[in-house]
Short mmCIF file of C-alpha atoms and ligand atoms in Angstrom, two decimals:
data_model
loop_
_atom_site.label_atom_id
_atom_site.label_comp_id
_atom_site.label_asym_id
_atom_site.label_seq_id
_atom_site.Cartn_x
_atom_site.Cartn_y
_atom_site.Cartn_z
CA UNK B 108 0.00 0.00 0.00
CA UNK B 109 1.22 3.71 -1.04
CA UNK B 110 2.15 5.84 2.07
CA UNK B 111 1.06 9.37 2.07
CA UNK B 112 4.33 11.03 2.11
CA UNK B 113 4.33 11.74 -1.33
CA UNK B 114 7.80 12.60 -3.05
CA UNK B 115 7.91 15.28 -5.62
CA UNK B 116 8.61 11.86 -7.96
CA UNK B 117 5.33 10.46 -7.40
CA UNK B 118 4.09 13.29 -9.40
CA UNK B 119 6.40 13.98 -12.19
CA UNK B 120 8.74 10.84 -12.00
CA UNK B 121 10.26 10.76 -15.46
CA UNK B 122 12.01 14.03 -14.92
CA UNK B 123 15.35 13.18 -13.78
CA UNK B 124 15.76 10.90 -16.55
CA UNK B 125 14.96 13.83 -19.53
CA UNK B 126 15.81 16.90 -17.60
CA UNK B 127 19.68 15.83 -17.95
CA UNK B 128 20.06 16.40 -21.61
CA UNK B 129 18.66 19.27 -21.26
CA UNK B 130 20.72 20.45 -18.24
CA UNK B 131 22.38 24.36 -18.59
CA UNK B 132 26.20 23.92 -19.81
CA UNK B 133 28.21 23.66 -16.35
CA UNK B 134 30.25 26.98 -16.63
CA UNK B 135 27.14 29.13 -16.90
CA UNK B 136 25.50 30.51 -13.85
CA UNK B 137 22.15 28.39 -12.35
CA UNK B 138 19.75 30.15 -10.81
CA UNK B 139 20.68 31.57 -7.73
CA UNK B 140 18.07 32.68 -4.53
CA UNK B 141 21.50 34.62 -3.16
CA UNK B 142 22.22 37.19 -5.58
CA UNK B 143 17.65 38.06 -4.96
CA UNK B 144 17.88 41.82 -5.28
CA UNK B 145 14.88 43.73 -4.33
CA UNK B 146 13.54 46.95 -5.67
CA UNK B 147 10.61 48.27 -3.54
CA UNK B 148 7.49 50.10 -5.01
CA UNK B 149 7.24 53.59 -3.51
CA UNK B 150 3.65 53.86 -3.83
CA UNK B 151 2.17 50.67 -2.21
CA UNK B 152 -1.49 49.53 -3.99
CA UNK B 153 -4.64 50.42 -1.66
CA UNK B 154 -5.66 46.44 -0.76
CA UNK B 155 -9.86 45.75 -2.05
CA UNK B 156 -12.10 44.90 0.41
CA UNK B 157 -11.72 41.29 -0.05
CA UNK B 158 -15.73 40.26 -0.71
CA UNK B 159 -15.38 42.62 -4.24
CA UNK B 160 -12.26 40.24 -5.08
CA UNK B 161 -12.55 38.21 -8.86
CA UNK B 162 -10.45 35.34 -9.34
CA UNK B 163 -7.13 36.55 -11.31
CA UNK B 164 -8.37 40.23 -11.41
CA UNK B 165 -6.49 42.20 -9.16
CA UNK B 166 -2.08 41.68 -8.77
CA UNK B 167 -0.55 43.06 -6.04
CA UNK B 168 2.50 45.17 -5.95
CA UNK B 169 5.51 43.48 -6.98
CA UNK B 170 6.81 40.64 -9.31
CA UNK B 171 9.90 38.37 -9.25
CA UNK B 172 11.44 37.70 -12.66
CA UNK B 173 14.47 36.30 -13.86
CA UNK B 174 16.07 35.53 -17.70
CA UNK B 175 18.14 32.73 -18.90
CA UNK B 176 20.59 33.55 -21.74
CA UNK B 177 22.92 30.87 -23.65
CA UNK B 178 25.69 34.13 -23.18
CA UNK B 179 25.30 34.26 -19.60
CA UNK B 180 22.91 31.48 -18.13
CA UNK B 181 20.23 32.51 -15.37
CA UNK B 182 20.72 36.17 -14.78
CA UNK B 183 20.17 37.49 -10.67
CA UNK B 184 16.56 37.20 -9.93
CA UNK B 185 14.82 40.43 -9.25
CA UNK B 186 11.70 41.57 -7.02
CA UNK B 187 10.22 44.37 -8.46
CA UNK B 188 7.33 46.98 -8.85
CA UNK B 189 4.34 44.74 -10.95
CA UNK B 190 4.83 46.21 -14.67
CA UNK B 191 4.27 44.84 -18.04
CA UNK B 192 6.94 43.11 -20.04
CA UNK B 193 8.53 44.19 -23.00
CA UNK B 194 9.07 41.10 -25.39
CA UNK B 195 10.31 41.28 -29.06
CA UNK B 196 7.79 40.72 -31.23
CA UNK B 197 9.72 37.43 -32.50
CA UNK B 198 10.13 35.77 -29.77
CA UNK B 199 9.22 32.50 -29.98
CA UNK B 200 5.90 32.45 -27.02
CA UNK B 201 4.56 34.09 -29.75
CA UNK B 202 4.83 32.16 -32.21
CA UNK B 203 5.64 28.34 -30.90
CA UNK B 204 4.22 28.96 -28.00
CA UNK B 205 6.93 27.38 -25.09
CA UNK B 206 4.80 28.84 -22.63
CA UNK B 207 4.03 26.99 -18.76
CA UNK B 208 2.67 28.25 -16.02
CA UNK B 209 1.52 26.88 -12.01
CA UNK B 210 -0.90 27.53 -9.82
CA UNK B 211 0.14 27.29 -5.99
CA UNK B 212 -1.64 29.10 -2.83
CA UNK B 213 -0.31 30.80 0.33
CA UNK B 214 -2.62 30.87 3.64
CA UNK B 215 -2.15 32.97 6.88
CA UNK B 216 -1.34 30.42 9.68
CA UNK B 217 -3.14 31.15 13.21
CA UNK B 218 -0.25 33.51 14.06
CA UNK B 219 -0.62 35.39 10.80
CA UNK B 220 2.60 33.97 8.96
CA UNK B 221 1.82 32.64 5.76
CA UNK B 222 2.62 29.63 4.74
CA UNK B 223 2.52 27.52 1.25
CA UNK B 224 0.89 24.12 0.61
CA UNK B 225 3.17 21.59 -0.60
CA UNK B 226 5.08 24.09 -2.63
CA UNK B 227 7.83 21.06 -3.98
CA UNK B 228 5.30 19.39 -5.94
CA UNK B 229 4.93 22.64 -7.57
CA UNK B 230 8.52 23.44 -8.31
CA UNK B 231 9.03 19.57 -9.91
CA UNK B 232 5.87 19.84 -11.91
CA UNK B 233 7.18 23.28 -13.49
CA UNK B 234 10.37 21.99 -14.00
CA UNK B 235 8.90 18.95 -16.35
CA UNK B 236 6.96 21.13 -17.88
CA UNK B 237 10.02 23.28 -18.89
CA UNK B 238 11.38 19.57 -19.63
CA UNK B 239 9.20 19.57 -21.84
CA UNK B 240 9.13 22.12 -24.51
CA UNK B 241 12.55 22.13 -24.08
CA UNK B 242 12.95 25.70 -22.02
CA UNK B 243 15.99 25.88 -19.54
CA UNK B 244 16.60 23.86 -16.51
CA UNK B 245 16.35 26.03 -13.17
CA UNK B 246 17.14 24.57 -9.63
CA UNK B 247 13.65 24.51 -8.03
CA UNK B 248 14.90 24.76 -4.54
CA UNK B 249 16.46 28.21 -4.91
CA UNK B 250 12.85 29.14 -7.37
CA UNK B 251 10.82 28.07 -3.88
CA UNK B 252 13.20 30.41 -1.78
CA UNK B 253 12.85 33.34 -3.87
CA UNK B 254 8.97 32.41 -4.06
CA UNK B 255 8.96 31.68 -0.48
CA UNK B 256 10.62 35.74 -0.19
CA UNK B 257 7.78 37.35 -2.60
CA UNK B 258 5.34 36.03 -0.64
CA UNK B 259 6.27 37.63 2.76
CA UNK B 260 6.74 40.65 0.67
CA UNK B 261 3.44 40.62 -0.49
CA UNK B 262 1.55 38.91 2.97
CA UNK B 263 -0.48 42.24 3.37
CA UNK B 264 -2.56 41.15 0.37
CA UNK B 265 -3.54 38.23 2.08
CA UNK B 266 -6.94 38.89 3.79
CA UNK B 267 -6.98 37.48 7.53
CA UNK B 268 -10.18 35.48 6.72
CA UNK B 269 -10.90 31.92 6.35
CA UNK B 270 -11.36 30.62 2.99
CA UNK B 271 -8.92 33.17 1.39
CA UNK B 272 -5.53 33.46 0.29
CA UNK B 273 -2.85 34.28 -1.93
CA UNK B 274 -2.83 33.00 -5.55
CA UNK B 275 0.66 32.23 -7.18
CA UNK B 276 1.33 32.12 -10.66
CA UNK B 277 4.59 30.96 -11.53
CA UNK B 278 5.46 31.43 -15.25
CA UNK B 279 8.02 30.47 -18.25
CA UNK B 280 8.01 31.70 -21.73
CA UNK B 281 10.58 31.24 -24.49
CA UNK B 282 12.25 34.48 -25.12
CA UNK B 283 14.70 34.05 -28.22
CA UNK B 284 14.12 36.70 -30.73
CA UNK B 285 14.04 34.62 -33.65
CA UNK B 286 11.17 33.29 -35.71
CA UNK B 287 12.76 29.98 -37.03
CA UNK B 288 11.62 26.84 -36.24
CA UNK B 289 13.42 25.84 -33.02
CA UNK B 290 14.16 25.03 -29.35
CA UNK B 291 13.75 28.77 -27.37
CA UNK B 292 17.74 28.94 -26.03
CA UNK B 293 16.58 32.11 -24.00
CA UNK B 294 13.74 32.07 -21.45
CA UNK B 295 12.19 34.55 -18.91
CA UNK B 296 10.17 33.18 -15.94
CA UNK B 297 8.48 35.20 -13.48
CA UNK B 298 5.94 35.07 -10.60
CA UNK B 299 3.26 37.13 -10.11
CA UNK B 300 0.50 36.78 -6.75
CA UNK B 301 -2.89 37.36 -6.69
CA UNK B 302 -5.56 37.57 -3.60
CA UNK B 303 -8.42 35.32 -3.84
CA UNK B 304 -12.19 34.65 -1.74
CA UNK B 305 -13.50 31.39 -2.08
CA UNK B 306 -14.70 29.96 -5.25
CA UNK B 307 -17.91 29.71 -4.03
CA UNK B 308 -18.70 32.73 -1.56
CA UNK B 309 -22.24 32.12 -1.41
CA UNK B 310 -21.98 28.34 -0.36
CA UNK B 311 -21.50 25.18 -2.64
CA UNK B 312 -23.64 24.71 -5.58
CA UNK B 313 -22.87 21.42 -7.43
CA UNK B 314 -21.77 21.98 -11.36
CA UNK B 315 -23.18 20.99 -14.38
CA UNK B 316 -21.29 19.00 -16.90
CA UNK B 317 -21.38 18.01 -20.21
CA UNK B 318 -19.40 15.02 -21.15
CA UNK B 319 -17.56 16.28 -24.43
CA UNK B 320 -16.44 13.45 -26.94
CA UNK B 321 -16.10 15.19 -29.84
CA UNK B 322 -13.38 17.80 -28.99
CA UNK B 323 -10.59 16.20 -26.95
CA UNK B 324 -8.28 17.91 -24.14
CA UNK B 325 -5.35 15.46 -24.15
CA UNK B 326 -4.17 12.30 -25.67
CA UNK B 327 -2.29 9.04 -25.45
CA UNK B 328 1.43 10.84 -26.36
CA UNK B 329 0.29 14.31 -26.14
CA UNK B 330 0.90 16.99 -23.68
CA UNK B 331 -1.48 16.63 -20.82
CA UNK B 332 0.22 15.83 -17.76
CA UNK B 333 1.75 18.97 -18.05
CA UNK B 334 1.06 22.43 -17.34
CA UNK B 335 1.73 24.03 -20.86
CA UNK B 336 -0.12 27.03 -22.04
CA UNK B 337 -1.05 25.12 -25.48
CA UNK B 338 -3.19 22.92 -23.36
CA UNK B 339 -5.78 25.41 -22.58
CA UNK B 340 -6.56 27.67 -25.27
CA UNK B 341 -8.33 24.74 -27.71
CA UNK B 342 -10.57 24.39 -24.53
CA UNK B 343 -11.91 27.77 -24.67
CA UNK B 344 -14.45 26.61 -27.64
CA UNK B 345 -16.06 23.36 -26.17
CA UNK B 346 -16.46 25.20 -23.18
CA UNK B 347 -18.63 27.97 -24.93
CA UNK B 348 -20.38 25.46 -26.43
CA UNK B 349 -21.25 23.52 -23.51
CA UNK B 350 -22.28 26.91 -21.72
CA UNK B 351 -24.76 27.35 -24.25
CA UNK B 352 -26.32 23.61 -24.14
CA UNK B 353 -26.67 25.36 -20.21
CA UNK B 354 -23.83 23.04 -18.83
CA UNK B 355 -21.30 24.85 -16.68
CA UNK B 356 -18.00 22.85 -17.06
CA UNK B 357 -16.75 20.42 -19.34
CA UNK B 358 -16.25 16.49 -18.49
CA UNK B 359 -13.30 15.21 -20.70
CA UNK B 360 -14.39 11.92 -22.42
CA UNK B 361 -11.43 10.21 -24.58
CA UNK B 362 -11.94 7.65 -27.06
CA UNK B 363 -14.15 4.69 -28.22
CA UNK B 364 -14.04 3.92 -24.77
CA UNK B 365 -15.25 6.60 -23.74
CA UNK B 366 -12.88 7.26 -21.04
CA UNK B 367 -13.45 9.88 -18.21
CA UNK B 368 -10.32 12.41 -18.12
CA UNK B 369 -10.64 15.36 -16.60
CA UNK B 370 -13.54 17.66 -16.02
CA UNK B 371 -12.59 21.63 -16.42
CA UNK B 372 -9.32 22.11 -15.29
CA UNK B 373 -9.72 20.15 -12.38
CA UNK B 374 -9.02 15.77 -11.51
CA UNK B 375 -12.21 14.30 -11.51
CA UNK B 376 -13.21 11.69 -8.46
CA UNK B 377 -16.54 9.36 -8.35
CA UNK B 378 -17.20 7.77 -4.90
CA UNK B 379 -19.88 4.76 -4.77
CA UNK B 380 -20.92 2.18 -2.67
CA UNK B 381 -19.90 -1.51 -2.94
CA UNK B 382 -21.02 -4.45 -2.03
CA UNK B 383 -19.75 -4.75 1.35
CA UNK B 384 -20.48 -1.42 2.47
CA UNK B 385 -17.23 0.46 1.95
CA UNK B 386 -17.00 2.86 -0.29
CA UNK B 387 -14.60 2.88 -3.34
CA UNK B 388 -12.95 6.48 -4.34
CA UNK B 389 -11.71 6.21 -7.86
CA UNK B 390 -9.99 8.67 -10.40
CA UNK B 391 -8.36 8.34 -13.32
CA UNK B 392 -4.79 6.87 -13.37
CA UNK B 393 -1.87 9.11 -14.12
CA UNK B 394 -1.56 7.54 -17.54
CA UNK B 395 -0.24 10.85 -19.49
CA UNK B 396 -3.53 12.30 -20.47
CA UNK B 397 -3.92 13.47 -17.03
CA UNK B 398 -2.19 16.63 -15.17
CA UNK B 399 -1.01 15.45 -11.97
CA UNK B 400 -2.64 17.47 -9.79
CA UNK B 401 -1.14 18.32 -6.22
CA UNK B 402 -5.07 17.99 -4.87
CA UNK B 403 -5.64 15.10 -6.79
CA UNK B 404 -2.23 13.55 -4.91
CA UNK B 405 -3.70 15.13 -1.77
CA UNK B 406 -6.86 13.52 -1.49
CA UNK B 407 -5.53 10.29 -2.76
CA UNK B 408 -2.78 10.42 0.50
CA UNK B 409 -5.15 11.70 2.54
CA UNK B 410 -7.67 8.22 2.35
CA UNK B 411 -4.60 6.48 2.15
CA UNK B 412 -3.50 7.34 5.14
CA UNK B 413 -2.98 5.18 8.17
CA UNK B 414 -5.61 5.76 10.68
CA UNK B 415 -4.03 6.74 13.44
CA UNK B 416 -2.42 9.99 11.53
CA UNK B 417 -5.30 10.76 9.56
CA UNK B 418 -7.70 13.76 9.44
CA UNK B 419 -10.19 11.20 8.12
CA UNK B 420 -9.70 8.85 10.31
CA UNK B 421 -13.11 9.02 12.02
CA UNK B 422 -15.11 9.10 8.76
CA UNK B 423 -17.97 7.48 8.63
CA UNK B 424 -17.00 4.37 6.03
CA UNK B 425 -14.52 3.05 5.38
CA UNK B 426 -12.53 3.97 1.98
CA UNK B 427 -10.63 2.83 -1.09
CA UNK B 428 -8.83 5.01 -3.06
CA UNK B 429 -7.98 3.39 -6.79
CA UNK B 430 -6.43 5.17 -9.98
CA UNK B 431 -7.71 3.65 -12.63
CA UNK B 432 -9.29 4.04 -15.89
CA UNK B 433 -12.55 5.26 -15.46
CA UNK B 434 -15.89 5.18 -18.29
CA UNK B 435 -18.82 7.13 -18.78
CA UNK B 436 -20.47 3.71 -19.63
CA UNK B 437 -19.28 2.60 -15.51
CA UNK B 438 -20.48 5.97 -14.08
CA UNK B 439 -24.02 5.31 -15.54
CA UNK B 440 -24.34 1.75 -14.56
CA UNK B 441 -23.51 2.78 -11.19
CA UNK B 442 -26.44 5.58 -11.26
CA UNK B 443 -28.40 3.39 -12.46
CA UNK B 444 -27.47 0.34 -9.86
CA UNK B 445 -27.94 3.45 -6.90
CA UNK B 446 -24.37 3.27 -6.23
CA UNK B 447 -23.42 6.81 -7.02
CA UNK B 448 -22.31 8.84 -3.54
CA UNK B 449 -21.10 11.95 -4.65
CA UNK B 450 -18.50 13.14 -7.64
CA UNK B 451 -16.15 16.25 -7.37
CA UNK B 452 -13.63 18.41 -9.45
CA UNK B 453 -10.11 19.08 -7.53
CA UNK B 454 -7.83 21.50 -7.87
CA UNK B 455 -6.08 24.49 -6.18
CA UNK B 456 -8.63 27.42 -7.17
CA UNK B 457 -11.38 25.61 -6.10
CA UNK B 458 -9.76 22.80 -3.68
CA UNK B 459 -12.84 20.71 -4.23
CA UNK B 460 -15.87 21.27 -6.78
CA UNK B 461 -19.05 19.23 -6.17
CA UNK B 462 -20.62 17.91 -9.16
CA UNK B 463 -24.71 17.71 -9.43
CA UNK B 464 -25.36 15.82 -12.96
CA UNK B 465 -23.72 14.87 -16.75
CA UNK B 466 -25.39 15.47 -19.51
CA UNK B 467 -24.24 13.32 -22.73
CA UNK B 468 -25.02 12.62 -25.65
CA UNK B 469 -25.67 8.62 -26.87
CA UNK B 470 -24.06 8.64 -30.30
CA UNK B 471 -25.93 5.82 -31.50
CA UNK B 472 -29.43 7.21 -31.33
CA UNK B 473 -28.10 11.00 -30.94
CA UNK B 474 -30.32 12.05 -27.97
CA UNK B 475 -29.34 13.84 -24.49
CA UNK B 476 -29.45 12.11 -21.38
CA UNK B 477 -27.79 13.13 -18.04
CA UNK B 478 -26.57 10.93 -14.58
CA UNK B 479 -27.85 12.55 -11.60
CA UNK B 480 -25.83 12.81 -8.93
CA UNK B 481 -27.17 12.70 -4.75
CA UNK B 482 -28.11 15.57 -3.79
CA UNK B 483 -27.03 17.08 -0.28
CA UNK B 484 -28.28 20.27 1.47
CA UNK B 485 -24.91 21.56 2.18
CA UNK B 486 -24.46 21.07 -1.43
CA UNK B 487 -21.14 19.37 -0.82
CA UNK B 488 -21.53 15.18 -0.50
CA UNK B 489 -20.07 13.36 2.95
CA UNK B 490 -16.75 12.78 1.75
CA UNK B 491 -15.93 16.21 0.15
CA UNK B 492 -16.85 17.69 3.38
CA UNK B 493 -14.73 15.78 5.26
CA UNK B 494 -11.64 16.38 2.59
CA UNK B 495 -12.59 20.05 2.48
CA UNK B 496 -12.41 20.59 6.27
CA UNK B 497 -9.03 18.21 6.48
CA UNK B 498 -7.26 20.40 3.34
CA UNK B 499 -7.89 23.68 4.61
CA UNK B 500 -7.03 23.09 8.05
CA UNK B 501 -3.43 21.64 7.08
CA UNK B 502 -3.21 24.51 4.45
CA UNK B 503 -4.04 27.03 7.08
CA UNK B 504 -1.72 26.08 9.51
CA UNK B 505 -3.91 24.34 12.12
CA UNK B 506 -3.80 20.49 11.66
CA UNK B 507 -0.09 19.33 10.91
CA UNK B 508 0.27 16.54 8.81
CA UNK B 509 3.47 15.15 6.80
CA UNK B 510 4.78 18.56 6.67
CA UNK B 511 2.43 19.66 3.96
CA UNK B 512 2.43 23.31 4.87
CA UNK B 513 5.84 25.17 4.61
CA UNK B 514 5.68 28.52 6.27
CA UNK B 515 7.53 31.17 4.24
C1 PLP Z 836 -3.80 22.73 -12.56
C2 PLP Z 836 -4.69 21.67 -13.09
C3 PLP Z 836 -5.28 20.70 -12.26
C4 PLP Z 836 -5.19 20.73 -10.76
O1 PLP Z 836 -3.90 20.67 -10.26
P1 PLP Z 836 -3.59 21.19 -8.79
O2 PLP Z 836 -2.13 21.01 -8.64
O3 PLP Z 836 -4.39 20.37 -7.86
O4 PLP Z 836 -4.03 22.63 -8.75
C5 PLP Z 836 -6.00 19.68 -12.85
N1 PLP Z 836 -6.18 19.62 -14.19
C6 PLP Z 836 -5.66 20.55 -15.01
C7 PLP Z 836 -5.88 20.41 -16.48
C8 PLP Z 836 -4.90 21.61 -14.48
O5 PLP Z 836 -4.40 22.53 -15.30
#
């Protein structure tokens, strides 16, 4: 049986192996947390009250950016007034697209320090990502100091009420100024922070899906397990479309199959009862179509916990956590056999999204039909409450367990 201490390798564990080819030439500087210098803004942004607050909408003051040359490697890393960037109008983001980004959270602890949630897994899944599109290696222990350093810079935008926090938004683009073909050699990646409510402020409403199997979000080979900008933009269609069938989200469905991905931008989870009375969690496997999400690894260590040092340990059933591959065909025969307990969206924006019904479409006869989920009157199901209460307690500071929350 897994343990819950999860290693960064558990969620991106082919990276050692590729990142070394792609390693920075030995006599050129790595990036360095020492040589941080900080320029100050002089006129400090007057903080929103935080119930007018839009996801992504408002920055606060400063930045921290950094750029890799082949003529002089990773140059010192700089906090400094929030400003837009001047690019070359060649550069290959625009063009190619090597673009990656993360999304990471810091919460104020009890004593008002804040503190980051699991901030390695972060770092390693950005570094694959850069692995990927073949952008330069950076050492993500000295990018989580320097991260750790804008973010008690910038703990005033952090508003001392449960529920919010600090959105961070790590981000790599490939800089070289040349429109051929090619690898970018130069690179700029920067980190800008956003405060953030709760995603649902007005209490939980379950979401709509439809279960999309025309259009598809990854594939077997493609570039879904990681957290590349080219991954999202296609996504921005089916999702209008769905909105206007009066579906909210999107439920991923891949091939003949039809396989359950993803639903959003979030890991999708089905819980149902079996036979003997326990209850089986499933999602799908991390099989390369699927981004490994540091919820998604959270919730899955959290039921796998051993009793004695789990938050869930006085849950009501017992559970079974399984990655596996998962069917739209299996969720409806388990609607259909009563089985269905509740279904849910993780990720960090939302940390856990209930999910009401699915709407599809049956190809062969072409008509709509939709699985209903339970419905609850907190709107959340038994076992998102209790992972909702356990993950925003260790974020905040006041449960420990395995060292999840790193103060900065
Ligand atoms: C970011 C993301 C997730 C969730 O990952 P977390 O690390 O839990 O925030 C899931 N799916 C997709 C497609 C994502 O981009």
């Amino acid at each position: 049986m897994p343990t819950a201490v999860t290693k960064p390798e558990a969620i991106a564990p082919s990276l050692s192996a590729n990142a070394q080819g792609l390693g920075i030439p030995d006599d050129l500087p790595g990036l360095d947390a020492s040589k941080l210098l900080i320029n100050c803004s002089d006129k400090l942004k007057e903080l929103p009250p935080p119930e007018k607050l839009v996801f992504g909408q408002t920055m606060t003051d400063h930045m921290l950016i950094m750029d890799y040359s082949p003529e002089s490697g990773w140059s010192a890393p700089v906090i400094k007034p929030y400003a837009p960037l001047e690019l070359d109008p060649a550069c290959s983001v625009f063009h190619y697209t090597p673009a990656l980004f993360e999304g990471m959270k810091a919460f104020l602890d009890p004593s008002g320090q804040p503190r980051l949630f699991r901030p390695d897994l972060n770092m390693r899944r950005m570094s694959t990502s850069a692995d990927r599109v073949a952008l330069p290696h950076f050492d993500e222990n000295e990018l989580l100091k320097l991260i750790r350093q804008l973010v008690h810079l910038e703990a005033r935008w952090i508003p001392n009420i449960q529920g919010y926090s600090l959105y961070i938004r790590p981000t790599m683009i490939g800089t070289r100024p040349a429109i051929g073909v090619a690898a970018s050699t130069h690179a700029c990646l920067y980190v800008i922070c956003s405060p953030t409510g709760p995603y649902f402020p007005t209490g939980y409403k379950p979401v709509s899906l439809w279960a999309e199997q025309d259009a598809v979000r990854s594939w077997p080979g493609g570039t879904g397990a990681y957290k590349l900008g080219i991954n999202y933009a296609p996504c921005f269609k089916p999702q209008r479309e769905a909105a206007r069938k009066g579906y909210q989200q999107i439920l991923w469905i891949l091939g003949e199959n039809q396989q359950i991905t993803e639903v959003g931008q979030m890991n999708f989870f089905v819980v149902f009862k079996r036979e003997d009375g326990d209850w089986d969690v499933v999602t799908p496997a991390l099989d390369g179509t699927i981004l490994p999400g540091v919820t998604r690894d959270s919730v899955l260590s959290l039921i796998r916990a051993d009793k004695a040092s789990s938050p869930l340990a006085n849950f009501s059933h017992k559970l079974h956590a399984h990655e596996r591959t998962l069917t739209l065909p299996e969720v409806k025969q388990l609607a259909d056999e009563g089985r269905l307990v509740e279904s849910f969206g993780v990720g960090t924006a939302a940390i856990i999204c209930p999910i009401g019904r699915i709407g599809y479409q049956d190809k062969s006869t072409g008509t709509t039909s939709e699985i209903q989920f339970p419905e609850y009157k907190s709107g959340l199901g038994p076992l998102s409450t209790a992972l909702m209460e356990s993950i925003v307690a260790i974020q905040e500071g006041r449960v420990e367990f395995e060292g999840w929350s790193v103060p900065c």
